[in-house]
Short mmCIF file of C-alpha atoms in Angstrom, two decimals:
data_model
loop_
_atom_site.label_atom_id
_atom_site.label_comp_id
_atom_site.label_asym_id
_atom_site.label_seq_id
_atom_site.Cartn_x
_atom_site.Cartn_y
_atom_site.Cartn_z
CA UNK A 13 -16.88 11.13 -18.42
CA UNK A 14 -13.46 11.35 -16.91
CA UNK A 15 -12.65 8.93 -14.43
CA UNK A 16 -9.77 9.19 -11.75
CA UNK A 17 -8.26 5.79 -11.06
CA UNK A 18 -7.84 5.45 -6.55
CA UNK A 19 -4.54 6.69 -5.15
CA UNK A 20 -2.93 8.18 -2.84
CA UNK A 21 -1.27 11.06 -5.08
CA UNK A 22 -2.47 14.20 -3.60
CA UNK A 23 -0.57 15.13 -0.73
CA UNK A 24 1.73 17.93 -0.17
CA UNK A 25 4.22 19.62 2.46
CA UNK A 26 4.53 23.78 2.05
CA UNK A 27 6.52 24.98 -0.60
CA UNK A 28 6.37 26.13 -3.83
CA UNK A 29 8.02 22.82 -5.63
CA UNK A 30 4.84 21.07 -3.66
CA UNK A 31 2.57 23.89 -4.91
CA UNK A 32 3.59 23.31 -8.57
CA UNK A 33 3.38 19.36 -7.63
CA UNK A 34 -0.53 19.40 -6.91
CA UNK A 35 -1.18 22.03 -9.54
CA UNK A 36 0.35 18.67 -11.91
CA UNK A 37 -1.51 16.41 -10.61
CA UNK A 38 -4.81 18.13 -10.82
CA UNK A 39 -4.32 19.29 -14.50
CA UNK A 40 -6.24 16.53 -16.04
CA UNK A 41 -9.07 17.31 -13.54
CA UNK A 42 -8.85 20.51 -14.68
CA UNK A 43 -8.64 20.15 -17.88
CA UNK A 44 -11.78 17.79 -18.02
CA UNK A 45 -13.41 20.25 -16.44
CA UNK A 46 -12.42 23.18 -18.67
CA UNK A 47 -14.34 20.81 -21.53
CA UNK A 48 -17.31 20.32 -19.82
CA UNK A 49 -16.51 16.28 -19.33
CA UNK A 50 -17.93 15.08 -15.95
CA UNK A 51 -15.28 13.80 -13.50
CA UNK A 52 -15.60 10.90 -11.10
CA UNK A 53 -12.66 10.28 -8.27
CA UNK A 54 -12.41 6.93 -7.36
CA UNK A 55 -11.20 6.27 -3.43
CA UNK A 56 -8.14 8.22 -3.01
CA UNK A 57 -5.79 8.70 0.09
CA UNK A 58 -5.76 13.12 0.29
CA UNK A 59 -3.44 14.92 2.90
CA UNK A 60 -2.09 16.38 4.71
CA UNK A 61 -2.20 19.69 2.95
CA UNK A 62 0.54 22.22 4.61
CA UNK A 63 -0.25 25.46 2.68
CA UNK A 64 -3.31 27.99 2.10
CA UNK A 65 -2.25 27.38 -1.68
CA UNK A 66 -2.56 23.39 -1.53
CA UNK A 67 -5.65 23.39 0.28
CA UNK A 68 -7.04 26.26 -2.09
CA UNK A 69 -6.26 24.50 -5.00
CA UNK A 70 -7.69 21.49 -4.18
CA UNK A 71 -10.94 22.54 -3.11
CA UNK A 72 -11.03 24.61 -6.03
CA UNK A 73 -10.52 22.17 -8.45
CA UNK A 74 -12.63 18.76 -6.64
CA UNK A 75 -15.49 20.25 -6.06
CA UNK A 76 -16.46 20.44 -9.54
CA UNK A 77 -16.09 16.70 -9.50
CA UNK A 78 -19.50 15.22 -9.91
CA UNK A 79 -18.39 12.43 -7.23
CA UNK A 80 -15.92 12.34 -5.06
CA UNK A 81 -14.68 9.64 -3.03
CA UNK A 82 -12.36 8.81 -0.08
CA UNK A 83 -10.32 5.24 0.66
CA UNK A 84 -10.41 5.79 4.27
CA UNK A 85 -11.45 8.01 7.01
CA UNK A 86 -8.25 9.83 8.04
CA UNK A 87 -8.51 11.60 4.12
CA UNK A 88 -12.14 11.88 4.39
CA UNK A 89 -11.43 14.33 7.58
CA UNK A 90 -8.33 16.19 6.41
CA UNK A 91 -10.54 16.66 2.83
CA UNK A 92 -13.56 18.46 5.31
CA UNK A 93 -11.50 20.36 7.66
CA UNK A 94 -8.71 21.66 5.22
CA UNK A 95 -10.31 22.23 2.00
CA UNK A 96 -14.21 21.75 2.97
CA UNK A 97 -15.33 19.05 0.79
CA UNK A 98 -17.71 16.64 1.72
CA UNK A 99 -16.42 13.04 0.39
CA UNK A 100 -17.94 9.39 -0.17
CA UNK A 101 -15.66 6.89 2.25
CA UNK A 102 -15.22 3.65 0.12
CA UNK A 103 -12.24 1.29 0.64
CA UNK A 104 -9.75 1.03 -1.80
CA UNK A 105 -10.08 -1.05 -5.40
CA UNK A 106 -7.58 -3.20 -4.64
CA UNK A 107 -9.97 -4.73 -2.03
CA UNK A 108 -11.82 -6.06 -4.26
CA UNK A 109 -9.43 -7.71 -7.05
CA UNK A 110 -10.28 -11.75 -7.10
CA UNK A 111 -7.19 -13.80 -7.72
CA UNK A 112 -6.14 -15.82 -10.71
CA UNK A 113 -7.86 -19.12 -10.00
CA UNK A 114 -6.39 -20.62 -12.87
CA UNK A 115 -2.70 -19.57 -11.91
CA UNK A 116 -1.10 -22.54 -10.00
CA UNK A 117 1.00 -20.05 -7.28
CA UNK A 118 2.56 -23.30 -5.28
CA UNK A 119 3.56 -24.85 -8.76
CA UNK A 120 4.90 -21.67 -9.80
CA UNK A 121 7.16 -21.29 -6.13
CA UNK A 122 8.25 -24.64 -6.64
CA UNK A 123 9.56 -23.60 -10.13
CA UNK A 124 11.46 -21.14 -8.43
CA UNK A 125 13.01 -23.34 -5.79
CA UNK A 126 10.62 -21.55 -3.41
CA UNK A 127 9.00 -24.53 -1.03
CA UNK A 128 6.64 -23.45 1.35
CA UNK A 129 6.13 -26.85 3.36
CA UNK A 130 7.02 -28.13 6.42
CA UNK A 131 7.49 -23.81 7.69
CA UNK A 132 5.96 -21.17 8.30
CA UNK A 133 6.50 -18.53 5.97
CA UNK A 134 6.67 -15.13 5.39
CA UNK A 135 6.70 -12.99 1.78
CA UNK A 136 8.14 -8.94 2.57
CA UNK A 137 7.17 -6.31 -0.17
CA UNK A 138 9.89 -3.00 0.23
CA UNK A 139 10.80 -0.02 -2.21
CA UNK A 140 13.23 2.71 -2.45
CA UNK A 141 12.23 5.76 -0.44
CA UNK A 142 13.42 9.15 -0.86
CA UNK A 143 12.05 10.61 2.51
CA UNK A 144 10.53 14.08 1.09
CA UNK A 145 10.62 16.67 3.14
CA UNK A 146 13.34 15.22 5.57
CA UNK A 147 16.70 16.29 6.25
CA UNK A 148 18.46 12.97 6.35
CA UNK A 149 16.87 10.96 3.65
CA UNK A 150 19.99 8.49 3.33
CA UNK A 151 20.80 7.93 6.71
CA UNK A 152 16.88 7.39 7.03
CA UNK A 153 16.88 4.86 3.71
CA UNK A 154 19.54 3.14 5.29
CA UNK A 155 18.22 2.67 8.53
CA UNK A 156 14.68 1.25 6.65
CA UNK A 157 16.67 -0.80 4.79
CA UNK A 158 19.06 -2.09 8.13
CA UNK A 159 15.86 -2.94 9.67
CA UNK A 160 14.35 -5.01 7.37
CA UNK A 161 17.20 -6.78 7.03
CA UNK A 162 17.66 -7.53 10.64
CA UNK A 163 13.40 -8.64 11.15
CA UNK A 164 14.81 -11.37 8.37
CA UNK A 165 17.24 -12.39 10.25
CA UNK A 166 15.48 -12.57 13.37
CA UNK A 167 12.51 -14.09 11.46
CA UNK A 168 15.22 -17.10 10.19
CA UNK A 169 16.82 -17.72 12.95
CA UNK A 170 13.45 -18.42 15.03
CA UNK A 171 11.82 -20.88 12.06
CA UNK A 172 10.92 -18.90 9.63
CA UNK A 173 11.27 -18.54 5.69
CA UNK A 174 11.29 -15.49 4.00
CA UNK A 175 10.60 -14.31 0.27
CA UNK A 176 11.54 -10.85 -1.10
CA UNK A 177 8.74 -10.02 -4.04
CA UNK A 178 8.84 -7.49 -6.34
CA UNK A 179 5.72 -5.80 -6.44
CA UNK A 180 6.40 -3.01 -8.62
CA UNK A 181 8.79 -2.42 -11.00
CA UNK A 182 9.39 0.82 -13.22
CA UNK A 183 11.92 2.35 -15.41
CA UNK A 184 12.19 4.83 -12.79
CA UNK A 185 14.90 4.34 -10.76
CA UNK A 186 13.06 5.43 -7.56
CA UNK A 187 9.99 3.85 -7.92
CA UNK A 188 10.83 -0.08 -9.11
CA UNK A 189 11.32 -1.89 -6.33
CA UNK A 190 14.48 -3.93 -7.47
CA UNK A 191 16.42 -1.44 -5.97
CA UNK A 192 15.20 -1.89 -2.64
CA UNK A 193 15.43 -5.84 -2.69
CA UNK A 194 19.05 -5.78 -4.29
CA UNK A 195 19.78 -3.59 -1.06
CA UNK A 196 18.49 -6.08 1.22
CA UNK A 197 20.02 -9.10 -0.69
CA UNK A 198 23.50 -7.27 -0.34
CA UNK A 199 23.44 -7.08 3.15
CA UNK A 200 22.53 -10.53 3.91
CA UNK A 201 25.21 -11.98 1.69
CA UNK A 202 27.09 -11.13 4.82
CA UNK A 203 25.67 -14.08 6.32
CA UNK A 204 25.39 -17.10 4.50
CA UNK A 205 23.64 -19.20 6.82
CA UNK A 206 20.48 -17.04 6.04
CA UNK A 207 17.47 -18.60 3.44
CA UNK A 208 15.28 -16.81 1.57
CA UNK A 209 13.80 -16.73 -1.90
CA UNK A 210 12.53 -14.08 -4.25
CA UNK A 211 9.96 -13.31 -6.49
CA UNK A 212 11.22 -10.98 -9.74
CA UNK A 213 9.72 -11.85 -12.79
CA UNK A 214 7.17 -9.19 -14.67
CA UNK A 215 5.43 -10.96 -16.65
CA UNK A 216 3.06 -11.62 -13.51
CA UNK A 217 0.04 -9.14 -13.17
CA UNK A 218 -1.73 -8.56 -10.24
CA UNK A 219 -4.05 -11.27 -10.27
CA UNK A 220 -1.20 -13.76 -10.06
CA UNK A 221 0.93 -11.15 -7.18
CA UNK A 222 -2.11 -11.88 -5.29
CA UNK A 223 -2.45 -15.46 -5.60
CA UNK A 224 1.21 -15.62 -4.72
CA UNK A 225 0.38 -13.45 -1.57
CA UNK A 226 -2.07 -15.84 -0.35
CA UNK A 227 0.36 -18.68 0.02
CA UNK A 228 2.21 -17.15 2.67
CA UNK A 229 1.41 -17.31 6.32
CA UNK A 230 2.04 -13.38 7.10
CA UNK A 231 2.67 -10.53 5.22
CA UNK A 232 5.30 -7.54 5.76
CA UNK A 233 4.67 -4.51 2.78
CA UNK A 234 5.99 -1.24 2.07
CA UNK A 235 4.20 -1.09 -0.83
CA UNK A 236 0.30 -1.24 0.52
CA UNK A 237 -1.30 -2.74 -2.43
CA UNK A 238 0.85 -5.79 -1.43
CA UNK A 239 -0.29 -5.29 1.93
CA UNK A 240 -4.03 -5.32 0.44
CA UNK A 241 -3.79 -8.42 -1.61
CA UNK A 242 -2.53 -10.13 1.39
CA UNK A 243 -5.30 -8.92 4.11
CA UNK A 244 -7.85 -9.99 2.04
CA UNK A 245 -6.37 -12.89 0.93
CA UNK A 246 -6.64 -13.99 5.13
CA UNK A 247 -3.03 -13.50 5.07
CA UNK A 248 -2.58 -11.01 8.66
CA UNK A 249 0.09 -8.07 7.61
CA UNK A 250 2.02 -5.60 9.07
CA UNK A 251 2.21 -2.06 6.76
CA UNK A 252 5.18 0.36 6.80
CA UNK A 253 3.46 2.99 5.98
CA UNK A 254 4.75 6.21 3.60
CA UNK A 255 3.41 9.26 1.72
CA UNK A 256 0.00 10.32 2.89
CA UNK A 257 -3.04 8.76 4.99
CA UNK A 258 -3.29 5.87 2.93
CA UNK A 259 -1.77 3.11 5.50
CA UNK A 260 -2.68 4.49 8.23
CA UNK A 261 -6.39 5.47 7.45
CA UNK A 262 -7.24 1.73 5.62
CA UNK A 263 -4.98 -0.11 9.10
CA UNK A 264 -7.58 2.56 11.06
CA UNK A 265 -10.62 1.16 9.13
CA UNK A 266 -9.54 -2.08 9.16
CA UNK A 267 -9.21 -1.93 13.26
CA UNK A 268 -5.41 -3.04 12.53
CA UNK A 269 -3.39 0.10 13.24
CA UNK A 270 -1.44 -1.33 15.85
CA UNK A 271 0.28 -3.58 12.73
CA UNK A 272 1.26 -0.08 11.20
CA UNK A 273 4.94 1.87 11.78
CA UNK A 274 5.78 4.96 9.43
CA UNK A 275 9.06 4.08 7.25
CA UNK A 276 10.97 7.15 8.60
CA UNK A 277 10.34 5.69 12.17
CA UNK A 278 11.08 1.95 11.43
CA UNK A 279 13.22 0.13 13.83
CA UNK A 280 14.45 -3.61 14.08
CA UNK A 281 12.90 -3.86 17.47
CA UNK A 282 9.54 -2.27 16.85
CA UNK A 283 8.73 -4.87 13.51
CA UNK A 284 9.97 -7.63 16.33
CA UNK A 285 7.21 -6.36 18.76
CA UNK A 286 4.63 -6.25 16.21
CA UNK A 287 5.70 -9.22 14.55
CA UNK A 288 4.94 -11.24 17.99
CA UNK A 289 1.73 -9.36 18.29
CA UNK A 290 0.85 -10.41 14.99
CA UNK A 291 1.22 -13.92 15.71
CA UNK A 292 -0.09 -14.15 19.21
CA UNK A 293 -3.28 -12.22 18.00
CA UNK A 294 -3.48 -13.98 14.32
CA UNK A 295 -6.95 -15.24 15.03
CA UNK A 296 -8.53 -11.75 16.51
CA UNK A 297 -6.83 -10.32 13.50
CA UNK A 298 -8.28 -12.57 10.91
CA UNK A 299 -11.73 -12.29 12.74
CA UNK A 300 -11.34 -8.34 12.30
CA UNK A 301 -10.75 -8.98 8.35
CA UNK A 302 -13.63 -11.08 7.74
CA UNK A 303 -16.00 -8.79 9.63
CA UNK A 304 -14.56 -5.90 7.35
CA UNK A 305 -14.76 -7.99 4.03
CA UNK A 306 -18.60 -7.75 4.67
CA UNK A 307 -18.79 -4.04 4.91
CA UNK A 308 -16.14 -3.85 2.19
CA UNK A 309 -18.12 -5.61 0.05
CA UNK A 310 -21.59 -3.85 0.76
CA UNK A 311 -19.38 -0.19 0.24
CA UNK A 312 -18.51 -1.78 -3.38
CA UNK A 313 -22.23 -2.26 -4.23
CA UNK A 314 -22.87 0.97 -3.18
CA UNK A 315 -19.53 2.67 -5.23
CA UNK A 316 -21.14 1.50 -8.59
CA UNK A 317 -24.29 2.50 -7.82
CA UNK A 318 -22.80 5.65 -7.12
CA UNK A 319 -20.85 5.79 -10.14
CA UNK A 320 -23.59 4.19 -12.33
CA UNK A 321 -25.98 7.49 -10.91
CA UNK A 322 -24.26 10.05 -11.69
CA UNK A 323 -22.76 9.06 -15.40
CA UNK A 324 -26.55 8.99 -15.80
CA UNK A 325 -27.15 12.45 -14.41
#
């Protein structure tokens, strides 16, 4: 069998570049296909589809998928009322990773002058963005970038301590996230009075990124697998969401989506707002998270009984 990993990869605006993009994407599908070899999706973000061709293509292609599943609602919709494909909704895999018990995460922040006593404390995930599809992707980057900087600020001057952590890094320029927190560190070395650690080091996996997470008091990601590790860690998060449903269908789920705002629509004031929110509502918010980490974890029984069914078929 073929398995595809969970993602949010298949989404695309009209176009022919986009066209050519999903036709990539789907080749292994295809090709798996072509060989006979069953394929299983795991939950994957899909949408929004702009073009006849997109939404051809992909129903075309995934419904010769012996199982096909969906990470949240929003792509379970968009998947039956753009390309007609009937989906399994199953949260995402990250839900379920269990942290390093045997990694000491305080020992480790304390290593890298990073003391989270006597504060409360907040760890920010962000990543370069190139705004597809927009006309103004610098002034837009900038602005993402301007706003984060000034929710740190705010954040410092009012009690808090802040860590930057890299949560993915790449030799592509575009997609490590070192870019991103070198922009952020730049700005604020216009004001000196301003604390904050970070986290850079890759010989961490994600066992340990999570244990990190759950150290911290709150949560503010760009990248949502950060975002993830935190919620169910009992760590309440806000997500700045990008590219696709993924963000906003999981904060839908999750009954959180008032702790969402899209990354070509972030302001200073609105992280503020929901900042506040965040911590006025912290225990209704955990409450919501534990009452989803039952159903999350009855949907994972029922994902590998899924998968375990139809590699037998």
């Amino acid at each position: 069998a073929a398995i595809v990993k969970g993602g949010g990869f298949l989404h695309a605006k009209s176009g022919i570049a986009e066209a050519y993009k999903i036709y990539f994407f789907l080749y292994h599908i295809k090709l798996a296909v072509s060989m006979g070899i069953p394929v299983l999706v795991m939950p994957n973000s899909y949408g929004s589809f702009d073009s006849k061709i997109t939404r051809k293509m992909i129903r075309k292609t995934l419904k010769k998928c012996v199982l096909l599943t969906s990470r949240e609602s929003v792509s379970y919709e968009v998947l039956k009322s753009q390309c007609a494909l009937e989906s399994w909704v199953t949260m995402d895999l990250g839900a379920y990773l269990e942290k390093n018990e045997e990694f000491d995460a305080l020992g480790y922040l304390r290593q890298k002058n990073i003391v989270l006593s006597g504060h409360k404390n907040v760890v920010i995930t962000a990543r370069p963005y190139r705004f597809p599809g927009k006309d103004n992707p610098e002034a837009l980057y900038k602005n993402y970038i301007e706003s984060i900087v000034s929710l740190i600020v705010w954040l410092s001057e009012n009690g808090y301590y802040l860590v930057l952590a890299e949560h993915v890094y790449s030799d592509n320029y575009h997609e490590s996230d070192i870019k991103a927190i070198e922009d952020i560190k730049d700005a604020l070395s216009q004001r000196p009075d301003i604390k904050f650690g970070m986290v850079i080091d890759h010989s961490l996996n994600c066992r340990d990124l999570k244990s990190i997470y759950s150290c911290f008091d709150y949560m503010i990601g760009t990248r949502f697998h950060s975002v993830i590790f935190a919620l169910f860690s009992n760590v309440p998060s806000i997500a700045i969401t990008y590219g696709g449903n993924k963000g906003i269908g999981i904060m839908r789920d999750l009954g959180i989506s008032e702790y969402t705002i899209g990354i070509d629509k972030v302001s200073e004031t609105d992280l503020i707002d929901k900042f506040k929110r965040l911590v006025d509502k912290r225990d209704e918010y955990l409450d919501l998270i534990k009452n989803a980490s039952v159903l999350v974890q009855e949907q994972r029984k029922e994902l590998i009984q899924l998968v375990k069914q139809n590699l037998k078929e």
